[in-house]
Coordinates of C-alpha atoms and ligand atoms in Angstrom, one line a residue:
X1 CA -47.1 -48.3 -33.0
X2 CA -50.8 -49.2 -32.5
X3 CA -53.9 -47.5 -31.9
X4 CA -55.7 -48.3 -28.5
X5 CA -59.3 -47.3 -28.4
X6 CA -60.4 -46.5 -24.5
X7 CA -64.0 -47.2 -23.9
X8 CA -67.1 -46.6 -21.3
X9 CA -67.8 -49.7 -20.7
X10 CA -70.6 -48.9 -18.5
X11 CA -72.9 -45.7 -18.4
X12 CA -70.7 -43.4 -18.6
X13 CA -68.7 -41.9 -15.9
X14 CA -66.4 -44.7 -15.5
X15 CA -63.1 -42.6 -15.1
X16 CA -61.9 -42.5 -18.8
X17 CA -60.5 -38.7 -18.8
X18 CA -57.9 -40.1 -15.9
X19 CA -56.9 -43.2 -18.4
X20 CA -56.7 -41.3 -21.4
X21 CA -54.6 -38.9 -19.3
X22 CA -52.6 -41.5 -18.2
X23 CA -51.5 -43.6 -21.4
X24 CA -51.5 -40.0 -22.9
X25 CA -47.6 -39.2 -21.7
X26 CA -46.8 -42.6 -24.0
X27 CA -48.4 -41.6 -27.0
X28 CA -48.6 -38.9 -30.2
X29 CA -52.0 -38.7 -30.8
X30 CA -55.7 -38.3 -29.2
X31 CA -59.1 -38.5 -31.0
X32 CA -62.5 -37.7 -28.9
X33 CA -64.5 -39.4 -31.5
X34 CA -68.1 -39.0 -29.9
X35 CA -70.9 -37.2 -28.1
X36 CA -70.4 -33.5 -27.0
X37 CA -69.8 -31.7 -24.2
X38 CA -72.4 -33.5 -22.4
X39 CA -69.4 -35.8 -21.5
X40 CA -67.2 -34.3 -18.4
X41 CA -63.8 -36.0 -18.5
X42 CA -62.3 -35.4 -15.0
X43 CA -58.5 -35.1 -15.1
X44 CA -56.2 -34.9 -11.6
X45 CA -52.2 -34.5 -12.9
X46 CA -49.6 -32.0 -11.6
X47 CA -51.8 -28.8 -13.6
X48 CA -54.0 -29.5 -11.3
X49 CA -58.0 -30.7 -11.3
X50 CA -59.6 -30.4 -14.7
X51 CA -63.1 -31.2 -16.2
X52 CA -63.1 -31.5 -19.7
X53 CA -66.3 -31.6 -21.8
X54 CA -64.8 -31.2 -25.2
X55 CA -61.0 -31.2 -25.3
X56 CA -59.4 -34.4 -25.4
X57 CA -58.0 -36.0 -22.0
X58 CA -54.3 -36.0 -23.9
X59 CA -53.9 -32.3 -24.1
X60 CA -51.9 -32.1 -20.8
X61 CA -48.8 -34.2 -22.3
X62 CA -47.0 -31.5 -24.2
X63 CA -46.0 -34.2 -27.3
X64 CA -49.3 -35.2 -27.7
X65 CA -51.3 -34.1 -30.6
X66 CA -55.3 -33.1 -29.3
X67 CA -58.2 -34.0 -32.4
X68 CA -61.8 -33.3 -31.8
X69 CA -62.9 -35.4 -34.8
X70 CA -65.6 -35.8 -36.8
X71 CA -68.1 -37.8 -34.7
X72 CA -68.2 -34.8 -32.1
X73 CA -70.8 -32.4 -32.0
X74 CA -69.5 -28.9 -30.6
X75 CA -70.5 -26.2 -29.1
X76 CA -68.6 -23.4 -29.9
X77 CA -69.1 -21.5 -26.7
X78 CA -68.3 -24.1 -24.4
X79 CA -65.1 -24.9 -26.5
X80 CA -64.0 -21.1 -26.7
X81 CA -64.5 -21.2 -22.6
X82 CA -62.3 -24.3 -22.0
X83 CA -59.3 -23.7 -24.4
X84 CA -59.3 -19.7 -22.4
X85 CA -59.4 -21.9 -19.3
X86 CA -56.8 -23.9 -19.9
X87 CA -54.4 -21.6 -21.3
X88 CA -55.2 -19.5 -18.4
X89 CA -54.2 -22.4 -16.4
X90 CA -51.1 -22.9 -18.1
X91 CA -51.6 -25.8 -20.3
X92 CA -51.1 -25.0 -23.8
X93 CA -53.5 -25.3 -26.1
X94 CA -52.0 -25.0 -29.8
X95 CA -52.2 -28.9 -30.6
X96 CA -55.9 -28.8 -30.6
X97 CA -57.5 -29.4 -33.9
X98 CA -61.0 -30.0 -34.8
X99 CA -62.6 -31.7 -37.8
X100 CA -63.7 -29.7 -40.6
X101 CA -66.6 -32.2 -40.4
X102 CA -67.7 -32.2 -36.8
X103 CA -70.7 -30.6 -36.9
X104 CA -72.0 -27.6 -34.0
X105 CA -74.4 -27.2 -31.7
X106 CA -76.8 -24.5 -32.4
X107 CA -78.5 -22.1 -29.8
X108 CA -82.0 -23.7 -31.6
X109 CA -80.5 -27.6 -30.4
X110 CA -80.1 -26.3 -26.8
X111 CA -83.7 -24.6 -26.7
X112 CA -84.9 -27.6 -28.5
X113 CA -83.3 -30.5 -25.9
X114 CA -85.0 -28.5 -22.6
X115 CA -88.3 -28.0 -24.6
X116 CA -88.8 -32.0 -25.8
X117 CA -87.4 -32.7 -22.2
X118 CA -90.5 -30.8 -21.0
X119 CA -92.8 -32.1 -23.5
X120 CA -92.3 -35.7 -22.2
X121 CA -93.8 -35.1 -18.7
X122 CA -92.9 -38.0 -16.9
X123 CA -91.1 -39.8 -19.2
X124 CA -88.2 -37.4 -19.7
X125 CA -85.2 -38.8 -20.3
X126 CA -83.2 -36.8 -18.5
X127 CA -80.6 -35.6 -20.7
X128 CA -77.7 -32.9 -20.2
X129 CA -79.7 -30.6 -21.8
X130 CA -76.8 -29.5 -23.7
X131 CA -78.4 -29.8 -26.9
X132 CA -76.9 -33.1 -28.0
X133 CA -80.1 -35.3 -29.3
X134 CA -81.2 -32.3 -31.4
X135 CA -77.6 -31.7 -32.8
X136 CA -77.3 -35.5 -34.4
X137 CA -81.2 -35.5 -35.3
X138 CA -80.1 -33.0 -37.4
X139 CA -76.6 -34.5 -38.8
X140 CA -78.7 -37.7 -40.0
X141 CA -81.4 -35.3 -41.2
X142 CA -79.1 -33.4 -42.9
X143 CA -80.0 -30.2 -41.3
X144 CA -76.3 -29.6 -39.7
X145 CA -74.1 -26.9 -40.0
X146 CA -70.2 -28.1 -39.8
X147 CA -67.2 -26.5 -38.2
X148 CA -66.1 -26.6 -42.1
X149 CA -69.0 -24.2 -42.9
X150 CA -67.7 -21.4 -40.2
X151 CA -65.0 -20.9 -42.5
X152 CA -66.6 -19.2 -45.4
X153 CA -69.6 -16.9 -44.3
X154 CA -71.6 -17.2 -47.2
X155 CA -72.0 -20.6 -46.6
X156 CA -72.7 -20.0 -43.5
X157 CA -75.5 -17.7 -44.0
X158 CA -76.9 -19.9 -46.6
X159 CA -76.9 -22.7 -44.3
X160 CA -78.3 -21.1 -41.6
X161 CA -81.1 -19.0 -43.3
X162 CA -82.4 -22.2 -44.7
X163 CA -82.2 -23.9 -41.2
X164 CA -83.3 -21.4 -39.3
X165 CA -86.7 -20.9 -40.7
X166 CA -87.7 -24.5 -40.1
X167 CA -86.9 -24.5 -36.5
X168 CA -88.7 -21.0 -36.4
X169 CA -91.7 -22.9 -37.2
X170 CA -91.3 -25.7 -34.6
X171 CA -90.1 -23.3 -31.8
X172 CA -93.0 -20.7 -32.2
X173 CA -95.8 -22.9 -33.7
X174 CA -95.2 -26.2 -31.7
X175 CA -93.3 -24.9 -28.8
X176 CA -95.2 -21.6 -28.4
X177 CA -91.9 -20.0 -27.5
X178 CA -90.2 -16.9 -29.4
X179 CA -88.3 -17.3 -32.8
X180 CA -84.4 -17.2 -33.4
X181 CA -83.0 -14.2 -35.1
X182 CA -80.6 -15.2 -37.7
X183 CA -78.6 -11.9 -37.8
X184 CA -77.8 -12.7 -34.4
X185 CA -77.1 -16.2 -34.3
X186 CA -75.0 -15.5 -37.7
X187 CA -72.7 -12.6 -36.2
X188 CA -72.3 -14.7 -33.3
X189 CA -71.4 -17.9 -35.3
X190 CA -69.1 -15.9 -37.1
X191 CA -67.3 -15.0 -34.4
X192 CA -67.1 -18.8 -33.1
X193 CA -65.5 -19.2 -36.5
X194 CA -63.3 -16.7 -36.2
X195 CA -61.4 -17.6 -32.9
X196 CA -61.6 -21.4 -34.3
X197 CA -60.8 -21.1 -37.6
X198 CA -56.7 -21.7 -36.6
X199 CA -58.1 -25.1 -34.9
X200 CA -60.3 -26.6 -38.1
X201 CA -58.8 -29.1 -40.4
X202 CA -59.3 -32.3 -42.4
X203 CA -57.9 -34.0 -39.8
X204 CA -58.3 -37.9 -41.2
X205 CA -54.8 -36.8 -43.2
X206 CA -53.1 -35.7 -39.9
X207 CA -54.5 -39.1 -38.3
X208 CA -53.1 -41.3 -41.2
X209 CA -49.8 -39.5 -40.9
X210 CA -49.2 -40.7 -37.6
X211 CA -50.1 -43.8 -38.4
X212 CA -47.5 -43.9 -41.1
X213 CA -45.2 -42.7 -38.4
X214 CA -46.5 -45.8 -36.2
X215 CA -46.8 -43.1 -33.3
X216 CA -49.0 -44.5 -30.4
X217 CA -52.5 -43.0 -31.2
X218 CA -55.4 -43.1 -28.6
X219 CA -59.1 -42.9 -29.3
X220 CA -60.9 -41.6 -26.1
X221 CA -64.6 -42.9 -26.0
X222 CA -67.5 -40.7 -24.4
X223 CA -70.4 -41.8 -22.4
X224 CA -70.7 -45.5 -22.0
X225 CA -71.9 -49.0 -24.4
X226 CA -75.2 -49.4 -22.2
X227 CA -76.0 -45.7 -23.6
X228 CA -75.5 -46.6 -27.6
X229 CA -78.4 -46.2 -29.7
X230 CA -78.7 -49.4 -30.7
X231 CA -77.3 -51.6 -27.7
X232 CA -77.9 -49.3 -24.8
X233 CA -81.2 -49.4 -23.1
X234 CA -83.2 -47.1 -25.8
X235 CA -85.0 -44.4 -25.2
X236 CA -83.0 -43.9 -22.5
X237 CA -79.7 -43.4 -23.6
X238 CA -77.1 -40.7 -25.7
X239 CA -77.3 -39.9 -29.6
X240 CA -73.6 -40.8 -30.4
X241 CA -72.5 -44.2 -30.1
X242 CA -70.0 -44.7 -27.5
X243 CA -68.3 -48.0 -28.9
X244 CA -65.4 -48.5 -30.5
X245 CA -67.1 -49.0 -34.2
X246 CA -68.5 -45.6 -33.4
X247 CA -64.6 -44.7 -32.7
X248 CA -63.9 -45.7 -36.1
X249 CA -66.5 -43.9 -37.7
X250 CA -66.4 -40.7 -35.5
X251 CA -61.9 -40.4 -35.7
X252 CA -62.1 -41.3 -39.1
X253 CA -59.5 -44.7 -39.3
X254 CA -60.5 -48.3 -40.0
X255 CA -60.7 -50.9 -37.9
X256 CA -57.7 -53.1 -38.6
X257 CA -55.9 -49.7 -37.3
X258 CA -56.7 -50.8 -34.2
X259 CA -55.1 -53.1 -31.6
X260 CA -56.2 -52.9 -28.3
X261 CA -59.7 -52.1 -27.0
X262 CA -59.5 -51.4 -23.6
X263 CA -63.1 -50.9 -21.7
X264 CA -63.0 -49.1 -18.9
X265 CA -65.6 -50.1 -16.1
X266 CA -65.7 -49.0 -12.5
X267 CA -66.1 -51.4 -9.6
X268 CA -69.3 -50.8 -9.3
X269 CA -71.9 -49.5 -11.5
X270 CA -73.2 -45.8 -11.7
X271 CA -76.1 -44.0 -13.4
X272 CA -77.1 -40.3 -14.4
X273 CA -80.6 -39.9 -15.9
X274 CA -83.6 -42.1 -16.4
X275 CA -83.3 -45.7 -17.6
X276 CA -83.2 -49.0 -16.4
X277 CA -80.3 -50.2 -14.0
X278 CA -80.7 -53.2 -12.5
X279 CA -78.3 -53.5 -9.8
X280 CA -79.5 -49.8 -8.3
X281 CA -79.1 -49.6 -5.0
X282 CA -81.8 -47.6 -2.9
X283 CA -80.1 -48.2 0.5
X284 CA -77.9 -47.0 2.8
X285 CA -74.9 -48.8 0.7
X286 CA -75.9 -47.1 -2.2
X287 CA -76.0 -43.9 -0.5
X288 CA -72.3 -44.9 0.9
X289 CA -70.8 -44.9 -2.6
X290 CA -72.2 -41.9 -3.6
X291 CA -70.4 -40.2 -0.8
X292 CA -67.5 -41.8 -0.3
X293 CA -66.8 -41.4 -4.2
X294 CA -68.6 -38.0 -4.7
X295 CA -71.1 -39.4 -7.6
X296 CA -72.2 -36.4 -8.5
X297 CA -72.5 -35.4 -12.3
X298 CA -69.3 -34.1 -14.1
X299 CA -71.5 -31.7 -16.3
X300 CA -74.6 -31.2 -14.4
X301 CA -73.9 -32.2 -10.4
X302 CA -76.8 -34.8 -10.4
X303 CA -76.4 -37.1 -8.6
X304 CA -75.7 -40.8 -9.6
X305 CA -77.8 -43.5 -9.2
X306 CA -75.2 -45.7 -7.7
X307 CA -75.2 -50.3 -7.8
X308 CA -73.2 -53.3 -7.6
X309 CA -71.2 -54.0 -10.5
X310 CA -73.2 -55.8 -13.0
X311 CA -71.6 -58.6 -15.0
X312 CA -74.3 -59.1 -17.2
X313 CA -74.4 -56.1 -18.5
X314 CA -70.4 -55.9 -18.4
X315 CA -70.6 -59.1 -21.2
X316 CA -72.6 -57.3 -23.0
X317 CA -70.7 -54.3 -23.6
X318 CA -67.2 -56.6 -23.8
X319 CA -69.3 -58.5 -27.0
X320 CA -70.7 -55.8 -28.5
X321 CA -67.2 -53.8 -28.4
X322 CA -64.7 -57.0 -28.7
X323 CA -62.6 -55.3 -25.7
X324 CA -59.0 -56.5 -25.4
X325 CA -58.9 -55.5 -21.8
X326 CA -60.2 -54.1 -19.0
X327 CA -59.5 -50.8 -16.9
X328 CA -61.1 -51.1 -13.4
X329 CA -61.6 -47.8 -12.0
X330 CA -62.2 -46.8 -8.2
X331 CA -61.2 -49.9 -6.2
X332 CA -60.9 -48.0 -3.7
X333 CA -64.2 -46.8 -2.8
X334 CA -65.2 -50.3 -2.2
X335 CA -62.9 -50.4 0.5
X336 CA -65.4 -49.7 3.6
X337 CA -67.6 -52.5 3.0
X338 CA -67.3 -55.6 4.5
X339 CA -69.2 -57.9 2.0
X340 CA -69.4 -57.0 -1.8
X341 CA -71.8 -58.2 -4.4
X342 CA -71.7 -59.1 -8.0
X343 CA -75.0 -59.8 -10.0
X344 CA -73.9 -63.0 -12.4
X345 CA -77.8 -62.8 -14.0
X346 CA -81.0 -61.7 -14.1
X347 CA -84.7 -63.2 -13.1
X348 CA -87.0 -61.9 -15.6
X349 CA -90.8 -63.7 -15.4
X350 CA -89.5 -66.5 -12.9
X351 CA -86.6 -67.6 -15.9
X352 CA -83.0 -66.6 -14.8
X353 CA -81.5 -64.9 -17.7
X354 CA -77.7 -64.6 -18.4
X355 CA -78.0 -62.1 -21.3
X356 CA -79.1 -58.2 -21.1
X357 CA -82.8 -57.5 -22.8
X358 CA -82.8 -54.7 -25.6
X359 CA -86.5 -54.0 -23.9
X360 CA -86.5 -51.5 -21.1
X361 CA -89.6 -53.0 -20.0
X362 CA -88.1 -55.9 -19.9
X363 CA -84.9 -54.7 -18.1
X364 CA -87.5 -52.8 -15.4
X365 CA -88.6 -56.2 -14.7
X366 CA -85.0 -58.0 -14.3
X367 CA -84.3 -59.1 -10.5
X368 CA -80.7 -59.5 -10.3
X369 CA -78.9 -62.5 -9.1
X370 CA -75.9 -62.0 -6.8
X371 CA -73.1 -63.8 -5.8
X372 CA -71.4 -62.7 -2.9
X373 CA -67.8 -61.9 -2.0
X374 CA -66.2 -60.3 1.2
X375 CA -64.8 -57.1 1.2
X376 CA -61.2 -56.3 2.2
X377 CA -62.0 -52.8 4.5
X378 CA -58.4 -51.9 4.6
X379 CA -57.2 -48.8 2.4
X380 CA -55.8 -49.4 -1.2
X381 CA -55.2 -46.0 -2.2
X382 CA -51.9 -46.5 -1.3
X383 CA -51.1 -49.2 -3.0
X384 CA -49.1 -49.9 -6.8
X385 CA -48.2 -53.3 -6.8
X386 CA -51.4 -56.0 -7.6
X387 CA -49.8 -58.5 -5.5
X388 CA -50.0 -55.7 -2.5
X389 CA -53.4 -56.0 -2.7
X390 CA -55.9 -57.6 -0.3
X391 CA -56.4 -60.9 -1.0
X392 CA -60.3 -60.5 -1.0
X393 CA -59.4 -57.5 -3.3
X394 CA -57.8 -60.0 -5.8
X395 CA -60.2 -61.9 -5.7
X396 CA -62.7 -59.8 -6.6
X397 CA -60.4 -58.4 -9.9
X398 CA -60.2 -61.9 -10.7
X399 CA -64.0 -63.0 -10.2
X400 CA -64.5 -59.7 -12.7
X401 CA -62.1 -60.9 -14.9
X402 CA -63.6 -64.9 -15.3
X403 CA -67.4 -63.2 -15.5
X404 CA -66.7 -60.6 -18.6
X405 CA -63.6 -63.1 -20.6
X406 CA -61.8 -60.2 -20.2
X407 CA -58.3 -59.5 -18.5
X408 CA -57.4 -56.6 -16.6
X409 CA -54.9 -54.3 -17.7
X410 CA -54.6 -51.3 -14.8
X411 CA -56.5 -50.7 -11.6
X412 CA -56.9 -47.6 -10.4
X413 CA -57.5 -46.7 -6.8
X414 CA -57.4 -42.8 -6.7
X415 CA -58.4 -40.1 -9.2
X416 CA -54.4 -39.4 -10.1
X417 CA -51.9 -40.8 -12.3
X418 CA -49.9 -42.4 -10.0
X419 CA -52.9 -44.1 -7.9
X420 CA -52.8 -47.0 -10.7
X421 CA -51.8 -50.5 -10.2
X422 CA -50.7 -51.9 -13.7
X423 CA -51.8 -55.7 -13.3
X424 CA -50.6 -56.6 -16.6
X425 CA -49.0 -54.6 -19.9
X426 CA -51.5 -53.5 -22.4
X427 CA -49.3 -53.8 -25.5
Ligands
IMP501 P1 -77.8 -36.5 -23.6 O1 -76.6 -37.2 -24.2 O2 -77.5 -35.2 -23.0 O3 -78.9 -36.5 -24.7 O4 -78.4 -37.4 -22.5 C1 -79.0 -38.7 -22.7 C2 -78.6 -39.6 -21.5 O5 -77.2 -39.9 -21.5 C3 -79.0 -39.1 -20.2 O6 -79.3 -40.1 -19.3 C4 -77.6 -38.5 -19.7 O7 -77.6 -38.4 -18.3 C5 -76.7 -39.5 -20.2 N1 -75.3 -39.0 -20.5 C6 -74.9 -38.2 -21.5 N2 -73.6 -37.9 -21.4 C7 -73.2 -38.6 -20.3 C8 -71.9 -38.7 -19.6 O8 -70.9 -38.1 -20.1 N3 -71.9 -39.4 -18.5 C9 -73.0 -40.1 -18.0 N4 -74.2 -40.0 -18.6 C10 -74.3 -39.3 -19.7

């Protein structure tokens, strides 16, 4: 059985938590490979409504086994909170693991994330100020502490007194604010590694053992390809990368393991935080979409910049990942409008463009160039069959499909499982 990475294909938010979900009740295995818990995977199944931030999408399907891998940065608090939510809930819990190399979020990253936030004035980048930037800084500075080092406290304490000091220096003499004490974060870190300790394990091992099994194994992306470090439009975007090579390095499996690459866009496009989007819409349509689909932030209720879907920008991320297939999410929200449009490329400097600039300036400057379609304004939500659909809605799908090379596997039209519309198998 294969491996199917699901990716953002997008900025984020595109609805991955409901696919993962979804393909979940087929498979054995799911690896979050990236970011944190700045990610807020919503899931709507029969528990009931669920926003996950840390715990993989799969851990609803009782055969499935949950990995946090290595590529993840946790926060042990926020972890704690949602396995006691969950298990309060009902859903069970005990096939979570969590790899001995992921490394954790510090109270200093958190601290650190608001205070650089504030130091950029009006060029902030808005980020989740959960810490994130700080917490792979430090894992490529090779100043992080790892879910592996909670296990043995002297370690720990070694670690941490030889960390600590240094961002005692920055947060007092740069920052101006008060100094961590390290008997305090230490007690409490060694209580984090108490409760997790039953959860932390080499998990590559259990990984390659289900390969060897050829169980179905699903790789569950976070954030989106246009926020990547490299390809997404830097400054403004995450710390992780979001793609499916960063699914490789982050689950800890190589790439002829996988088989399918699904990306996973929404209709339209979407935003949260500062950055260049091209296809923003300021208007009374953009406000529409907000509404209608409650485009608020998963893990910090801003709310989304919302747009037309942008093909350019879709080719992009299909090149850079080398997706198999495509997940459309949230058809349905486009049904109220009567005409729909698609940017196909961008003027930039009185030259139409067909590729997406690695300058933000540049992208700031991009006009985009629309085609336009009609729209179908009759309900979808309903609907499970493709060739149910509107025939404007088809045709939309299928303009999507000719302007990113990439077919569409499922369409969904409603936040739970069933709301899907399987257009064509993905294995
Ligand atoms: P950070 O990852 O918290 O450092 O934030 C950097 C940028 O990525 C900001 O624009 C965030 O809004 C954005 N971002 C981070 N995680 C997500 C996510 O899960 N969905 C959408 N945007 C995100």
């Amino acid at each position: 059985m294969p491996v199917i990475a699901v990716i953002g294909a997008q900025w984020g938010d595109e609805g991955k938590g409901k696919v993962v979900d979804l393909l979940a009740q087929k498979a054995r295995v799911v690896v979050r490979f990236s970011g944190g818990d700045n990610a807020g995977h919503t899931v709507v199944n029969p528990y009931g409504e669920f926003r996950l931030h840390l715990i993989p999408s799969g851990i609803f399907s009782s055969q499935v086994v949950c990995i946090i891998g290595n590529g993840v940065v946790i926060n042990p608090a926020v972890l704690i909170d949602e396995i006691d939510q969950l298990n309060q809930r009902g859903v069970d819990t005990s096939r979570l693991f969590i790899s001995d190399r992921a490394n954790l979020v510090m109270p200093y990253h958190i601290l650190l994330d608001g205070l650089e936030e504030e130091s950029r004035a009006g060029k902030a980048l808005g980020t989740t100020r959960r810490g994130i930037g700080p917490a792979f800084a430090d894992k490529v500075a090779r100043l992080g502490i790892r879910t592996g080092d909670l296990l043995d406290k002297e370690v720990l304490m070694e670690r941490l007194r030889l960390i600590l000091d240094g961002k005692n220096i920055i947060l007092t003499k740069i920052y101006g604010v008060s100094p961590l004490s390290l008997d305090e974060v230490y007690s409490q870190y060694c209580q984090y590694g108490e409760r997790l300790a039953p959860y932390i394990r080499e998990t590559t091992i259990m990984l390659e053992e289900a390969l060897n099994r050829e169980e179905l194994v699903l790789l569950e992306g976070a954030q989106g390809a246009l926020l990547d470090p490299d390809f997404g439009t830097y400054p403004y975007t995450t710390s992780s990368s979001p793609l499916v090579g960063g699914g490789c390095v982050g689950a800890g499996l190589g790439p002829t393991r996988i088989s399918r690459i699904l990306g996973v866009f929404k209709a339209y496009c979407t935003r949260v935080g500062s950055g260049p989007m091209p296809t923003e819409l300021k208007d009374e349509t953009g406000d529409l979409i907000r509404e209608r689909a409650h485009e608020y932030g998963t893990t910090t209720g801003r709310p989304r910049r919302c747009g037309w879907f942008d093909a350019v920008a879709a080719r992009f991320s299909t090149r850079i990942n080398g997706f198999t297939g495509a997940v459309i999410t949230r058809l349905d929200i486009l049904d109220a409008l009567p005409r729909l449009k698609v940017c196909v490329g961008y003027e930039l400097d009185g030259k139409t463009i067909n590729y997406f600039p690695s300058s933000v300036a540049a992208l700031d400057k991009c006009q985009p160039i629309y085609e336009e379609l009609p729209g179908w304004q009759a309900p979808t939500n309903h609907i499970r069959d493709y060739e149910q659909l509107p025939v404007e809605a088809r045709q939309y799908i299928a303009r999507l499909e000719e302007l990113t090379s990439c077919p569409v596997n499922l369409i969904c039209v409603g936040p739970e499982r069933e709301q899907t519309i399987h257009k064509m198998p993905i294995l």
